[in-house]
Structures are given as structure tokens and as C-alpha cells.
Amino acid sequence: MCGIVGYVGQRQAADILIEGLRRLEYRGYDSAGVAVYGNSGISIRKKVGRVKELAHLLSQQPVSGTLGIGHTRWATHGGITDANSHPHAGGNGEVVIVHNGVIENYAVLKERLQSLGFVFHSTTDTEVVAHLIAHHYQEQIALGGDPEDKATALGAVQAAIKCLKGTYGLGILFREHPALMIAARSGSPLVVGVGRGEYFLASDASPLAGYTSEVVYLADNELVLLTPDGIDLLHRDHGQTTPSIQVLDQTEAESDLGSFEHYMLKEIFEQPATLENALRGRLDDDAATAKFGGLNLEVHQLRRIDRLVLTACGTSWHSALVGEFLIEEFARLPVEVEYASEFRYRNPPLSESTMVFAITQSGETADTLAALRESQRKGHPTLAICNVVGSTIAREADGGIFLHAGPEVGVASTKAFTSQVAVLALLALYMGRLRHLSYTAGKRIINHLRAMPDVIQKTLDCDAAVREVAEKYFHADNFLYLGRGYNYPVALEGALKLKEISYIHAEGYPAAEMKHGPIALVDEDTPSVFVIPHGNMYPKIMSNLEEVKARKGPVIAIACEADQHIASVADDVICIPSVEDYLQPLVATIPLQLLAYHIAVLRGCNVDRPRNLAKSVTVE
Ligand code: G6P
């Protein structure tokens, strides 16, 4: 995991690095550090805690120079300590690096380096890489290489990365090279920002917005040399290659907090607009279907598809579950939902006519990327439903659908979920209309979808009521979330939101399954959140609700405004607008996002940066 930044040019590097790290904090915030090349060589400042604490350290112990690298860490190997924070120096300080990824063979390499006399100051896998590069650098010099020659530095990096197993995005400085940074990528994303007389390095494009709009995305096994005079791009095995410069479509303003206290709240309230964006230009009234610009498959190929696999992680996996129900109902196509982390190592039987969709907000989740590649390796058309344009998955997929939800900063995903569900509903409509779904049914779905942004706007009115419920229950240690049919994934998502940001144990379950285990957890102190809007499953789930009440469990019901009965059985009711069954996940998720938010605030938790989590999980 972790976030990397780098700068070489004419400006003071530290300011740019700190701003970049702030924007990358979503990738990890256990510790942060920078290394800047100044008059007295490379100075390192690093510290456990958030980037703002590093900024404070820099205000007391400033570093000056126009070349530097920085890092924000999500700990994998080695505890959360100052010593384990990046950057790490190698050898006798000849090399300083930052690293995102996991070096799987670090233990063997460490033993070898220790036997050669290298002394370790941390318990990270990264320090192994730093010493390994230093070792090869020293070796090249011993063989007559000029330490100040770029080729010597590059040769050392090339020799070192040949020994690495695992994943890495690396930013590297050399003591003998006051104007050179080398970066290398395998498995962990890196992007180079191209300016005038200045170049930037980052794990994704967000730190570059406002500095440059021209970027080069590094492909796996590429290395790049950055100096104020330009960049040299190389492939590990094929040598020099021509960089493909792309224009960045991102503005700084999009990530502003505005008048909201937290990004999560801002993003919850953005959902009417983000849904509108997900639907924009995709409703085809004449043909009563959906239209997509980027599936990159001909209609006759899509008609041949007889099965879909949706693979994802976390919240995106929950939207995939909703997608399964939607696609099976409207397109009558069998759908399998797979955790990407499992799919990548399983060998499920997939026929030639199976289409695989990777669903991901960030487009960088390591397991989802590996699942996509595994599916492509086997020759399946592999598409993505993704939010971040320019992300690795967006670039590597054979085609796909963007969410257009704008940057999602809060670690707990909210607006991406509803956008994914909306896009999956469009996909179900589209695949359905290529098969048995009638014109009239297609028209009806279009009309329902078109109304959703307004419905979601109305749903947000429940905020004050949700806040009251949160005040009543925020001390609870356990919660159950229960739903059926389309609302079963909603229950899972509601429980996940609460766990993620308030650290309360919560279980999401299909309501009827509750009696096979979770009902044993019901007591007077364990609230059960029932997602029980009007619809096909209403009478069934009402029986489940009564079962909880009979055992004195407090019940919070997410129910339709028109429900006259619910207040007499539930302890608390949060009202939502009534919509068709298949659109209930879009509506019913909103109060659950808000409930998690308010409970977390009341418990004094860090809503946008919950402990141990990261927005983008770029390690497996
Ligand atoms: C992390 C985030 C979750 C997210 C999951 C999948 O765990 O904290 O909010 O749902 O990754 O991320 P993706 O970007 O692939 O949707």
C-alpha cells in the first residue's frame, strides 16, 4: 500500500511533497516522511502519524532543496514506528528510497545482505531494497563504474530489481546525484507528471493536479530517470521506450471539503449529483435501453455472452451482489459474484462465453487488478466498472463503464457504491434488452432510473432523524443489520460502514438466515437494523423483525414513509421514499451511511481516516 511522491525541478521540493502526501493520505496514514537533496546532501525527516505531523516536524527542522521524495505509509512489514517509516537509506547512505508494495523474498535477501555486512535499522521489507541497490551500486563502482554517472545508478537499480519478488513502486535518490531521481514500477502504480523544467512522481495523479496536466503512466516493469532536463523511460527487459504523454482531467477543486465537516458527509450528500452523472447520456429512450461508450464489444459478441462474473473487494463487492440480482432478474443471465482475492487464485470453470467485470472505485485494488489479469490471461473479455479515470484497472481492462462520481476521499466508500449500483442497473437493462426484456419493461426501468437523483435528494432529508437514532445507540458494542432480497447486500454494506468508521462490531445478514445463528446474539443491548421497505419481501421480513422483538432486541427499522404499521413494532423508524424493489438498495443505503457517520462522530472517531484502513489497498 502506501503513497509515493517525488519532485525534481526548480522549486522547493518539501512544500510540493507535503501537499502531494496530503492528497495521497487515503492510501495510508500510519507514518509519513520525506528525503530532500540540499547543500549538505540528502536530509531525511520522518515520523509516525499523519502528514500534518510531518509538516509540523519540517517547520521545526526544515529541509531545503529542489529534489526530493516522500511517502505516506500503511504498515505491512514492521510495526508503526519512526524507524520503520520511509524514506529508508541503503549502504552508507549512498541510496535513499521510498517504496509502495510488498517484497515477498525480503527475508532471504536480508540474510544475504547481513552476511555481506549491511546493517539494518528497521524491520521493513523496504530497507532490504535500499541496501540491495546500494550493494549493486558499490559493486559497479568497484568494477570501475563512475559513481556520478547516471548509468552506474541505473545499473544498480536494474540489478537490484531483478532480485525482487513481489510488488513495488519505488522512488530512489543517490547521494552522488543531486539532480536525479529514478523510479521503478512492478505491480504498484506510478505516474510521472511532466512540467516545464520540473517533473513529478506520484502513486496516482491526484498530487499532480494544479502543478501539471500532462502525465505519463508507468507500465509494469518500466523504469524512469527524472532530471530537471527531462525523463528517460525504459522497460526492464527491452530498454529505452517512448513515453506516452496523456492529459490529466482533474482539478484540485473537486477534492475540496467545502462547508462539510468531513469528506464522508460531503460525499453522502453528493449522491443526487453523482447518480445524475452515472446516468447522464446513458438512457436511450427511443430504444428503451441503456447505452455505453466504452464496452468495446460488438452487439453480436455481447449476445453470445451466457454468463457473467463480477469480481470486486469491500464495498464494491456489495454493489456486485446487487448487480447479480439486477442482471439475473432483467437479463436472465447467470451471474457469479467473486471476491477478487479468491478469484485470482481459484480456477473456476469459465466458458468462452463468460464475461468478467471488475468493479472498483479506485481502479488500483491489488486483488481486483490481479483478478482482471487472471481473467484476461484466460482469454475472457474483461471489463471494468471504475471511478478513477487513468487508474491501472481502467487502463488495463478491455473496456468498461466509468462512474463519473468525482474523487471519493473518505476511506469508507459511499457515493461510489450508489453509482456502481446505478451503472449495474443500466447494464442489466442493456443486457436484458439484447435478450428477452420488452420495450415496455425497458421504458419503465428508464423512467424509474431517471427519477432516482430526485428520490435520493429526498431520502437525504432523513439525516436529522438518523442523527437522533445515532444518539440513542452510539454506545452499543454490537449491531445486527438485516435485509432480504435486494436489501440483503444493503444490510452487508450498512454493517461494513459501521465497522469501518466506528469500530463497533456489526454483522450484516440475510434476515431469514438470522435464525440459524446470529439470533443467539440478540439481547437488550444489541440493536438490530432492519431494512424493511414495502415490496415483495415485506411480510417475510416483518416476521423476522417480530422474532427479534420477541427476544427483547431493540429494532431500528428503515421503512417506507407510507408504512403505518411499522412504528407499532419497531423501537425507532427511519423513513425513506418508496421505490421499486430493485431500486431499494440505492435509497435504503443512504440512512445506513448516515447512521454509521453519526455514530462514528459521536464516538469521537476519525471518520475520514479510520484506523488500520486505507482507501486504496494496493497490496494483496
Ligand atoms: C478498501 C476501501 C473500501 C473499498 C475497497 C475496495 O478496503 O477501504 O472502501 O470498498 O478497498 O476498493 P475499490 O477501490 O476496489 O472499490
PDB file of C-alpha atoms in Angstrom, residues 59-314:
ATOM      1  CA  SER A  59       8.553  23.539  10.333  1.00  0.00           C
ATOM      2  CA  GLN A  60      10.918  22.848  13.257  1.00  0.00           C
ATOM      3  CA  GLN A  61      13.610  21.095  11.232  1.00  0.00           C
ATOM      4  CA  PRO A  62      13.280  22.483   7.703  1.00  0.00           C
ATOM      5  CA  VAL A  63      14.918  20.915   4.679  1.00  0.00           C
ATOM      6  CA  SER A  64      15.738  22.848   1.561  1.00  0.00           C
ATOM      7  CA  GLY A  65      16.441  21.606  -1.953  1.00  0.00           C
ATOM      8  CA  THR A  66      14.804  21.113  -5.294  1.00  0.00           C
ATOM      9  CA  LEU A  67      14.929  17.309  -5.476  1.00  0.00           C
ATOM     10  CA  GLY A  68      13.037  15.043  -3.113  1.00  0.00           C
ATOM     11  CA  ILE A  69      10.878  12.009  -2.451  1.00  0.00           C
ATOM     12  CA  GLY A  70       8.103  11.445   0.077  1.00  0.00           C
ATOM     13  CA  HIS A  71       5.973   8.652   1.454  1.00  0.00           C
ATOM     14  CA  THR A  72       2.832   8.062   3.470  1.00  0.00           C
ATOM     15  CA  ARG A  73       2.728   4.583   4.965  1.00  0.00           C
ATOM     16  CA  TRP A  74       0.195   1.844   5.553  1.00  0.00           C
ATOM     17  CA  ALA A  75       2.232  -0.651   7.530  1.00  0.00           C
ATOM     18  CA  THR A  76       2.711  -4.113   6.056  1.00  0.00           C
ATOM     19  CA  HIS A  77       6.103  -5.411   7.209  1.00  0.00           C
ATOM     20  CA  GLY A  78       7.237  -3.971  10.501  1.00  0.00           C
ATOM     21  CA  GLY A  79       5.353  -2.062  13.198  1.00  0.00           C
ATOM     22  CA  ILE A  80       4.285   1.553  13.130  1.00  0.00           C
ATOM     23  CA  THR A  81       7.462   3.248  14.355  1.00  0.00           C
ATOM     24  CA  ASP A  82       9.624   6.189  13.324  1.00  0.00           C
ATOM     25  CA  ALA A  83      12.396   3.765  12.344  1.00  0.00           C
ATOM     26  CA  ASN A  84      10.075   1.821  10.042  1.00  0.00           C
ATOM     27  CA  SER A  85       8.788   4.983   8.388  1.00  0.00           C
ATOM     28  CA  HIS A  86      10.043   5.753   4.878  1.00  0.00           C
ATOM     29  CA  PRO A  87      12.342   7.003   3.326  1.00  0.00           C
ATOM     30  CA  HIS A  88      14.971   4.345   4.048  1.00  0.00           C
ATOM     31  CA  ALA A  89      18.677   4.746   3.405  1.00  0.00           C
ATOM     32  CA  GLY A  90      20.799   1.936   1.950  1.00  0.00           C
ATOM     33  CA  GLY A  91      24.504   1.098   2.352  1.00  0.00           C
ATOM     34  CA  ASN A  92      26.329   4.018   3.913  1.00  0.00           C
ATOM     35  CA  GLY A  93      23.692   6.476   2.815  1.00  0.00           C
ATOM     36  CA  GLU A  94      24.529   6.270  -0.897  1.00  0.00           C
ATOM     37  CA  VAL A  95      20.900   5.479  -1.698  1.00  0.00           C
ATOM     38  CA  VAL A  96      17.604   6.664  -0.222  1.00  0.00           C
ATOM     39  CA  ILE A  97      14.286   5.162  -1.267  1.00  0.00           C
ATOM     40  CA  VAL A  98      10.524   5.180  -0.772  1.00  0.00           C
ATOM     41  CA  HIS A  99       8.517   2.069  -1.591  1.00  0.00           C
ATOM     42  CA  ASN A 100       4.919   1.033  -2.128  1.00  0.00           C
ATOM     43  CA  GLY A 101       4.307  -2.714  -2.287  1.00  0.00           C
ATOM     44  CA  VAL A 102       5.454  -5.898  -0.644  1.00  0.00           C
ATOM     45  CA  ILE A 103       8.787  -7.663  -1.195  1.00  0.00           C
ATOM     46  CA  GLU A 104       7.933 -11.322  -0.737  1.00  0.00           C
ATOM     47  CA  ASN A 105      11.514 -12.631  -0.672  1.00  0.00           C
ATOM     48  CA  TYR A 106      12.765  -9.949   1.704  1.00  0.00           C
ATOM     49  CA  ALA A 107      13.818 -12.435   4.416  1.00  0.00           C
ATOM     50  CA  VAL A 108      16.225 -14.320   2.123  1.00  0.00           C
ATOM     51  CA  LEU A 109      17.624 -11.079   0.713  1.00  0.00           C
ATOM     52  CA  LYS A 110      18.037  -9.601   4.180  1.00  0.00           C
ATOM     53  CA  GLU A 111      20.022 -12.599   5.383  1.00  0.00           C
ATOM     54  CA  ARG A 112      22.285 -12.360   2.342  1.00  0.00           C
ATOM     55  CA  LEU A 113      22.822  -8.612   2.802  1.00  0.00           C
ATOM     56  CA  GLN A 114      23.510  -9.015   6.522  1.00  0.00           C
ATOM     57  CA  SER A 115      26.159 -11.611   5.736  1.00  0.00           C
ATOM     58  CA  LEU A 116      27.749  -9.003   3.445  1.00  0.00           C
ATOM     59  CA  GLY A 117      27.899  -6.576   6.365  1.00  0.00           C
ATOM     60  CA  PHE A 118      24.839  -4.386   5.747  1.00  0.00           C
ATOM     61  CA  VAL A 119      23.315  -3.131   8.979  1.00  0.00           C
ATOM     62  CA  PHE A 120      19.534  -2.816   9.269  1.00  0.00           C
ATOM     63  CA  HIS A 121      17.838  -0.083  11.259  1.00  0.00           C
ATOM     64  CA  SER A 122      14.231  -1.104  10.625  1.00  0.00           C
ATOM     65  CA  THR A 123      12.143  -4.248  10.339  1.00  0.00           C
ATOM     66  CA  THR A 124      10.693  -3.328   6.941  1.00  0.00           C
ATOM     67  CA  ASP A 125      10.981  -5.124   3.636  1.00  0.00           C
ATOM     68  CA  THR A 126      11.801  -1.740   2.077  1.00  0.00           C
ATOM     69  CA  GLU A 127      15.158  -1.330   3.792  1.00  0.00           C
ATOM     70  CA  VAL A 128      16.184  -4.573   2.083  1.00  0.00           C
ATOM     71  CA  VAL A 129      15.612  -2.909  -1.282  1.00  0.00           C
ATOM     72  CA  ALA A 130      17.596   0.174  -0.208  1.00  0.00           C
ATOM     73  CA  HIS A 131      20.587  -1.953   0.827  1.00  0.00           C
ATOM     74  CA  LEU A 132      20.277  -4.135  -2.239  1.00  0.00           C
ATOM     75  CA  ILE A 133      20.503  -1.134  -4.574  1.00  0.00           C
ATOM     76  CA  ALA A 134      23.422   0.219  -2.517  1.00  0.00           C
ATOM     77  CA  HIS A 135      25.134  -3.175  -2.744  1.00  0.00           C
ATOM     78  CA  HIS A 136      24.879  -3.244  -6.548  1.00  0.00           C
ATOM     79  CA  TYR A 137      25.942   0.405  -6.731  1.00  0.00           C
ATOM     80  CA  GLN A 138      29.042  -0.343  -4.662  1.00  0.00           C
ATOM     81  CA  GLU A 139      29.742  -3.382  -6.832  1.00  0.00           C
ATOM     82  CA  GLN A 140      29.535  -1.354 -10.047  1.00  0.00           C
ATOM     83  CA  ILE A 141      31.896   1.258  -8.616  1.00  0.00           C
ATOM     84  CA  ALA A 142      34.325  -1.484  -7.541  1.00  0.00           C
ATOM     85  CA  LEU A 143      34.302  -2.661 -11.163  1.00  0.00           C
ATOM     86  CA  GLY A 144      35.292   0.792 -12.365  1.00  0.00           C
ATOM     87  CA  GLY A 145      31.877   2.471 -12.708  1.00  0.00           C
ATOM     88  CA  ASP A 146      31.810   6.232 -12.165  1.00  0.00           C
ATOM     89  CA  PRO A 147      29.619   6.937  -9.091  1.00  0.00           C
ATOM     90  CA  GLU A 148      28.480  10.218 -10.660  1.00  0.00           C
ATOM     91  CA  ASP A 149      27.487   8.581 -13.931  1.00  0.00           C
ATOM     92  CA  LYS A 150      23.737   8.089 -14.328  1.00  0.00           C
ATOM     93  CA  ALA A 151      24.442   4.715 -15.920  1.00  0.00           C
ATOM     94  CA  THR A 152      26.027   3.446 -12.695  1.00  0.00           C
ATOM     95  CA  ALA A 153      22.982   4.421 -10.642  1.00  0.00           C
ATOM     96  CA  LEU A 154      20.616   2.961 -13.215  1.00  0.00           C
ATOM     97  CA  GLY A 155      22.660  -0.253 -13.470  1.00  0.00           C
ATOM     98  CA  ALA A 156      22.410  -0.677  -9.690  1.00  0.00           C
ATOM     99  CA  VAL A 157      18.635  -0.272  -9.737  1.00  0.00           C
ATOM    100  CA  GLN A 158      18.275  -2.663 -12.661  1.00  0.00           C
ATOM    101  CA  ALA A 159      20.439  -5.286 -10.993  1.00  0.00           C
ATOM    102  CA  ALA A 160      18.560  -4.934  -7.694  1.00  0.00           C
ATOM    103  CA  ILE A 161      15.050  -5.198  -9.081  1.00  0.00           C
ATOM    104  CA  LYS A 162      16.000  -8.386 -10.904  1.00  0.00           C
ATOM    105  CA  CYS A 163      16.351  -9.986  -7.448  1.00  0.00           C
ATOM    106  CA  LEU A 164      12.977  -8.806  -6.124  1.00  0.00           C
ATOM    107  CA  LYS A 165       9.880 -10.970  -5.853  1.00  0.00           C
ATOM    108  CA  GLY A 166       6.650  -9.214  -5.021  1.00  0.00           C
ATOM    109  CA  THR A 167       5.372  -5.765  -5.872  1.00  0.00           C
ATOM    110  CA  TYR A 168       6.998  -2.386  -5.855  1.00  0.00           C
ATOM    111  CA  GLY A 169       6.683   1.213  -6.846  1.00  0.00           C
ATOM    112  CA  LEU A 170       9.998   2.835  -5.964  1.00  0.00           C
ATOM    113  CA  GLY A 171      11.311   6.390  -5.808  1.00  0.00           C
ATOM    114  CA  ILE A 172      15.117   6.457  -5.476  1.00  0.00           C
ATOM    115  CA  LEU A 173      17.724   9.162  -4.785  1.00  0.00           C
ATOM    116  CA  PHE A 174      21.508   8.776  -4.896  1.00  0.00           C
ATOM    117  CA  ARG A 175      23.973  10.732  -2.750  1.00  0.00           C
ATOM    118  CA  GLU A 176      26.210  11.329  -5.757  1.00  0.00           C
ATOM    119  CA  HIS A 177      23.367  12.594  -7.960  1.00  0.00           C
ATOM    120  CA  PRO A 178      21.973  15.957  -6.812  1.00  0.00           C
ATOM    121  CA  ALA A 179      19.536  16.257  -9.736  1.00  0.00           C
ATOM    122  CA  LEU A 180      18.449  12.675 -10.453  1.00  0.00           C
ATOM    123  CA  MET A 181      15.547  10.569  -9.278  1.00  0.00           C
ATOM    124  CA  ILE A 182      14.943   7.033 -10.515  1.00  0.00           C
ATOM    125  CA  ALA A 183      11.547   5.375 -10.249  1.00  0.00           C
ATOM    126  CA  ALA A 184      10.604   1.779 -10.975  1.00  0.00           C
ATOM    127  CA  ARG A 185       7.295   0.010 -11.058  1.00  0.00           C
ATOM    128  CA  SER A 186       6.120  -3.575 -10.811  1.00  0.00           C
ATOM    129  CA  GLY A 187       2.619  -4.152  -9.536  1.00  0.00           C
ATOM    130  CA  SER A 188       2.263  -0.847  -7.645  1.00  0.00           C
ATOM    131  CA  PRO A 189       1.112   2.164  -9.665  1.00  0.00           C
ATOM    132  CA  LEU A 190       3.304   5.150 -10.505  1.00  0.00           C
ATOM    133  CA  VAL A 191       2.637   8.203 -12.600  1.00  0.00           C
ATOM    134  CA  VAL A 192       5.051  10.878 -13.768  1.00  0.00           C
ATOM    135  CA  GLY A 193       3.890  14.483 -14.063  1.00  0.00           C
ATOM    136  CA  VAL A 194       5.543  16.406 -16.887  1.00  0.00           C
ATOM    137  CA  GLY A 195       6.133  20.116 -16.256  1.00  0.00           C
ATOM    138  CA  ARG A 196       8.429  22.755 -17.750  1.00  0.00           C
ATOM    139  CA  GLY A 197      11.867  22.140 -16.291  1.00  0.00           C
ATOM    140  CA  GLU A 198      10.269  20.135 -13.494  1.00  0.00           C
ATOM    141  CA  TYR A 199       8.952  16.599 -13.120  1.00  0.00           C
ATOM    142  CA  PHE A 200       6.776  14.939 -10.526  1.00  0.00           C
ATOM    143  CA  LEU A 201       6.321  11.374  -9.378  1.00  0.00           C
ATOM    144  CA  ALA A 202       3.267  10.034  -7.585  1.00  0.00           C
ATOM    145  CA  SER A 203       1.316   6.870  -6.848  1.00  0.00           C
ATOM    146  CA  ASP A 204      -1.666   8.358  -8.636  1.00  0.00           C
ATOM    147  CA  ALA A 205      -2.463  11.555 -10.436  1.00  0.00           C
ATOM    148  CA  SER A 206      -4.111  13.382  -7.512  1.00  0.00           C
ATOM    149  CA  PRO A 207      -0.910  15.090  -6.243  1.00  0.00           C
ATOM    150  CA  LEU A 208      -0.241  16.422  -9.734  1.00  0.00           C
ATOM    151  CA  ALA A 209      -3.457  18.409 -10.146  1.00  0.00           C
ATOM    152  CA  GLY A 210      -2.678  22.093 -10.072  1.00  0.00           C
ATOM    153  CA  TYR A 211       1.000  21.510 -10.922  1.00  0.00           C
ATOM    154  CA  THR A 212       0.762  19.927 -14.349  1.00  0.00           C
ATOM    155  CA  SER A 213      -1.853  18.462 -16.620  1.00  0.00           C
ATOM    156  CA  GLU A 214       0.482  16.198 -18.575  1.00  0.00           C
ATOM    157  CA  VAL A 215       1.179  12.749 -17.227  1.00  0.00           C
ATOM    158  CA  VAL A 216       2.895   9.517 -18.159  1.00  0.00           C
ATOM    159  CA  TYR A 217       1.525   6.370 -16.546  1.00  0.00           C
ATOM    160  CA  LEU A 218       4.283   3.857 -15.933  1.00  0.00           C
ATOM    161  CA  ALA A 219       3.514   0.316 -17.054  1.00  0.00           C
ATOM    162  CA  ASP A 220       4.690  -2.695 -15.100  1.00  0.00           C
ATOM    163  CA  ASN A 221       8.431  -3.314 -15.351  1.00  0.00           C
ATOM    164  CA  GLU A 222       9.150   0.207 -16.528  1.00  0.00           C
ATOM    165  CA  LEU A 223      11.775   2.473 -15.000  1.00  0.00           C
ATOM    166  CA  VAL A 224      12.130   6.180 -15.410  1.00  0.00           C
ATOM    167  CA  LEU A 225      15.009   8.601 -14.836  1.00  0.00           C
ATOM    168  CA  LEU A 226      13.831  12.082 -13.895  1.00  0.00           C
ATOM    169  CA  THR A 227      16.036  15.187 -14.011  1.00  0.00           C
ATOM    170  CA  PRO A 228      15.120  18.881 -14.484  1.00  0.00           C
ATOM    171  CA  ASP A 229      16.053  18.401 -18.149  1.00  0.00           C
ATOM    172  CA  GLY A 230      13.627  15.591 -18.945  1.00  0.00           C
ATOM    173  CA  ILE A 231      12.670  11.998 -18.427  1.00  0.00           C
ATOM    174  CA  ASP A 232      14.097   8.770 -19.841  1.00  0.00           C
ATOM    175  CA  LEU A 233      11.709   5.848 -19.869  1.00  0.00           C
ATOM    176  CA  LEU A 234      12.974   2.281 -20.073  1.00  0.00           C
ATOM    177  CA  HIS A 235      11.478  -1.165 -19.972  1.00  0.00           C
ATOM    178  CA  ARG A 236      13.281  -3.554 -17.632  1.00  0.00           C
ATOM    179  CA  ASP A 237      13.815  -6.096 -20.431  1.00  0.00           C
ATOM    180  CA  HIS A 238      13.539  -4.108 -23.677  1.00  0.00           C
ATOM    181  CA  GLY A 239      15.489  -0.925 -22.944  1.00  0.00           C
ATOM    182  CA  GLN A 240      14.562   2.628 -23.991  1.00  0.00           C
ATOM    183  CA  THR A 241      10.906   3.296 -24.754  1.00  0.00           C
ATOM    184  CA  THR A 242       8.933   6.377 -25.782  1.00  0.00           C
ATOM    185  CA  PRO A 243       6.740   7.891 -23.075  1.00  0.00           C
ATOM    186  CA  SER A 244       3.110   8.343 -23.990  1.00  0.00           C
ATOM    187  CA  ILE A 245       2.011  11.681 -22.543  1.00  0.00           C
ATOM    188  CA  GLN A 246      -1.652  11.932 -21.564  1.00  0.00           C
ATOM    189  CA  VAL A 247      -3.672  14.923 -20.473  1.00  0.00           C
ATOM    190  CA  LEU A 248      -4.917  14.895 -16.913  1.00  0.00           C
ATOM    191  CA  ASP A 249      -8.597  15.547 -16.473  1.00  0.00           C
ATOM    192  CA  GLN A 250      -8.678  16.552 -12.839  1.00  0.00           C
ATOM    193  CA  THR A 251      -8.949  19.742 -10.869  1.00  0.00           C
ATOM    194  CA  GLU A 252      -7.875  20.480  -7.339  1.00  0.00           C
ATOM    195  CA  ALA A 253     -11.262  21.990  -6.516  1.00  0.00           C
ATOM    196  CA  GLU A 254     -13.042  18.668  -6.860  1.00  0.00           C
ATOM    197  CA  SER A 255     -11.423  17.370  -3.686  1.00  0.00           C
ATOM    198  CA  ASP A 256     -12.283  20.408  -1.526  1.00  0.00           C
ATOM    199  CA  LEU A 257     -14.245  19.822   1.659  1.00  0.00           C
ATOM    200  CA  GLY A 258     -16.489  22.828   1.072  1.00  0.00           C
ATOM    201  CA  SER A 259     -18.756  23.569   4.021  1.00  0.00           C
ATOM    202  CA  PHE A 260     -18.870  19.957   5.222  1.00  0.00           C
ATOM    203  CA  GLU A 261     -17.135  18.782   8.356  1.00  0.00           C
ATOM    204  CA  HIS A 262     -15.943  15.527   6.803  1.00  0.00           C
ATOM    205  CA  TYR A 263     -15.414  14.179   3.311  1.00  0.00           C
ATOM    206  CA  MET A 264     -17.660  11.230   4.086  1.00  0.00           C
ATOM    207  CA  LEU A 265     -20.603  13.511   4.838  1.00  0.00           C
ATOM    208  CA  LYS A 266     -19.871  15.617   1.783  1.00  0.00           C
ATOM    209  CA  GLU A 267     -19.782  12.513  -0.367  1.00  0.00           C
ATOM    210  CA  ILE A 268     -23.026  11.160   1.101  1.00  0.00           C
ATOM    211  CA  PHE A 269     -24.723  14.429   0.225  1.00  0.00           C
ATOM    212  CA  GLU A 270     -23.238  14.451  -3.262  1.00  0.00           C
ATOM    213  CA  GLN A 271     -25.177  11.341  -4.214  1.00  0.00           C
ATOM    214  CA  PRO A 272     -28.054  13.027  -6.060  1.00  0.00           C
ATOM    215  CA  ALA A 273     -25.435  14.630  -8.311  1.00  0.00           C
ATOM    216  CA  THR A 274     -23.216  11.580  -8.638  1.00  0.00           C
ATOM    217  CA  LEU A 275     -26.203   9.442  -9.604  1.00  0.00           C
ATOM    218  CA  GLU A 276     -27.127  12.004 -12.202  1.00  0.00           C
ATOM    219  CA  ASN A 277     -23.566  11.762 -13.543  1.00  0.00           C
ATOM    220  CA  ALA A 278     -23.701   7.966 -13.651  1.00  0.00           C
ATOM    221  CA  LEU A 279     -26.890   8.103 -15.713  1.00  0.00           C
ATOM    222  CA  ARG A 280     -26.045  11.079 -17.911  1.00  0.00           C
ATOM    223  CA  GLY A 281     -26.138  10.253 -21.620  1.00  0.00           C
ATOM    224  CA  ARG A 282     -26.758   6.594 -20.910  1.00  0.00           C
ATOM    225  CA  LEU A 283     -30.542   6.417 -21.146  1.00  0.00           C
ATOM    226  CA  ASP A 284     -31.753   5.686 -24.663  1.00  0.00           C
ATOM    227  CA  ASP A 285     -35.482   6.488 -24.681  1.00  0.00           C
ATOM    228  CA  ASP A 286     -36.054   5.561 -28.314  1.00  0.00           C
ATOM    229  CA  ALA A 287     -34.694   2.056 -27.977  1.00  0.00           C
ATOM    230  CA  ALA A 288     -35.790   1.748 -24.323  1.00  0.00           C
ATOM    231  CA  THR A 289     -32.327   0.649 -23.313  1.00  0.00           C
ATOM    232  CA  ALA A 290     -29.043   1.906 -21.918  1.00  0.00           C
ATOM    233  CA  LYS A 291     -26.069   2.980 -23.990  1.00  0.00           C
ATOM    234  CA  PHE A 292     -22.387   2.885 -23.147  1.00  0.00           C
ATOM    235  CA  GLY A 293     -19.472   4.386 -24.991  1.00  0.00           C
ATOM    236  CA  GLY A 294     -16.701   2.099 -23.834  1.00  0.00           C
ATOM    237  CA  LEU A 295     -17.741  -1.543 -23.670  1.00  0.00           C
ATOM    238  CA  ASN A 296     -15.609  -2.152 -26.772  1.00  0.00           C
ATOM    239  CA  LEU A 297     -17.626  -5.223 -27.698  1.00  0.00           C
ATOM    240  CA  GLU A 298     -19.935  -5.620 -30.677  1.00  0.00           C
ATOM    241  CA  VAL A 299     -23.597  -6.370 -30.078  1.00  0.00           C
ATOM    242  CA  HIS A 300     -23.217  -9.841 -31.583  1.00  0.00           C
ATOM    243  CA  GLN A 301     -20.384 -10.570 -29.109  1.00  0.00           C
ATOM    244  CA  LEU A 302     -22.498  -9.366 -26.191  1.00  0.00           C
ATOM    245  CA  ARG A 303     -25.402 -11.568 -27.300  1.00  0.00           C
ATOM    246  CA  ARG A 304     -23.138 -14.597 -27.209  1.00  0.00           C
ATOM    247  CA  ILE A 305     -22.327 -13.988 -23.511  1.00  0.00           C
ATOM    248  CA  ASP A 306     -24.176 -16.558 -21.429  1.00  0.00           C
ATOM    249  CA  ARG A 307     -22.671 -15.893 -18.003  1.00  0.00           C
ATOM    250  CA  LEU A 308     -21.167 -13.007 -16.081  1.00  0.00           C
ATOM    251  CA  VAL A 309     -18.628 -12.996 -13.286  1.00  0.00           C
ATOM    252  CA  LEU A 310     -18.477  -9.861 -11.166  1.00  0.00           C
ATOM    253  CA  THR A 311     -15.329  -9.602  -9.100  1.00  0.00           C
ATOM    254  CA  ALA A 312     -14.516  -6.936  -6.512  1.00  0.00           C
ATOM    255  CA  CYS A 313     -13.478  -6.196  -2.919  1.00  0.00           C
ATOM    256  CA  GLY A 314     -15.093  -4.428   0.026  1.00  0.00           C
TER     257      GLY A 314
END
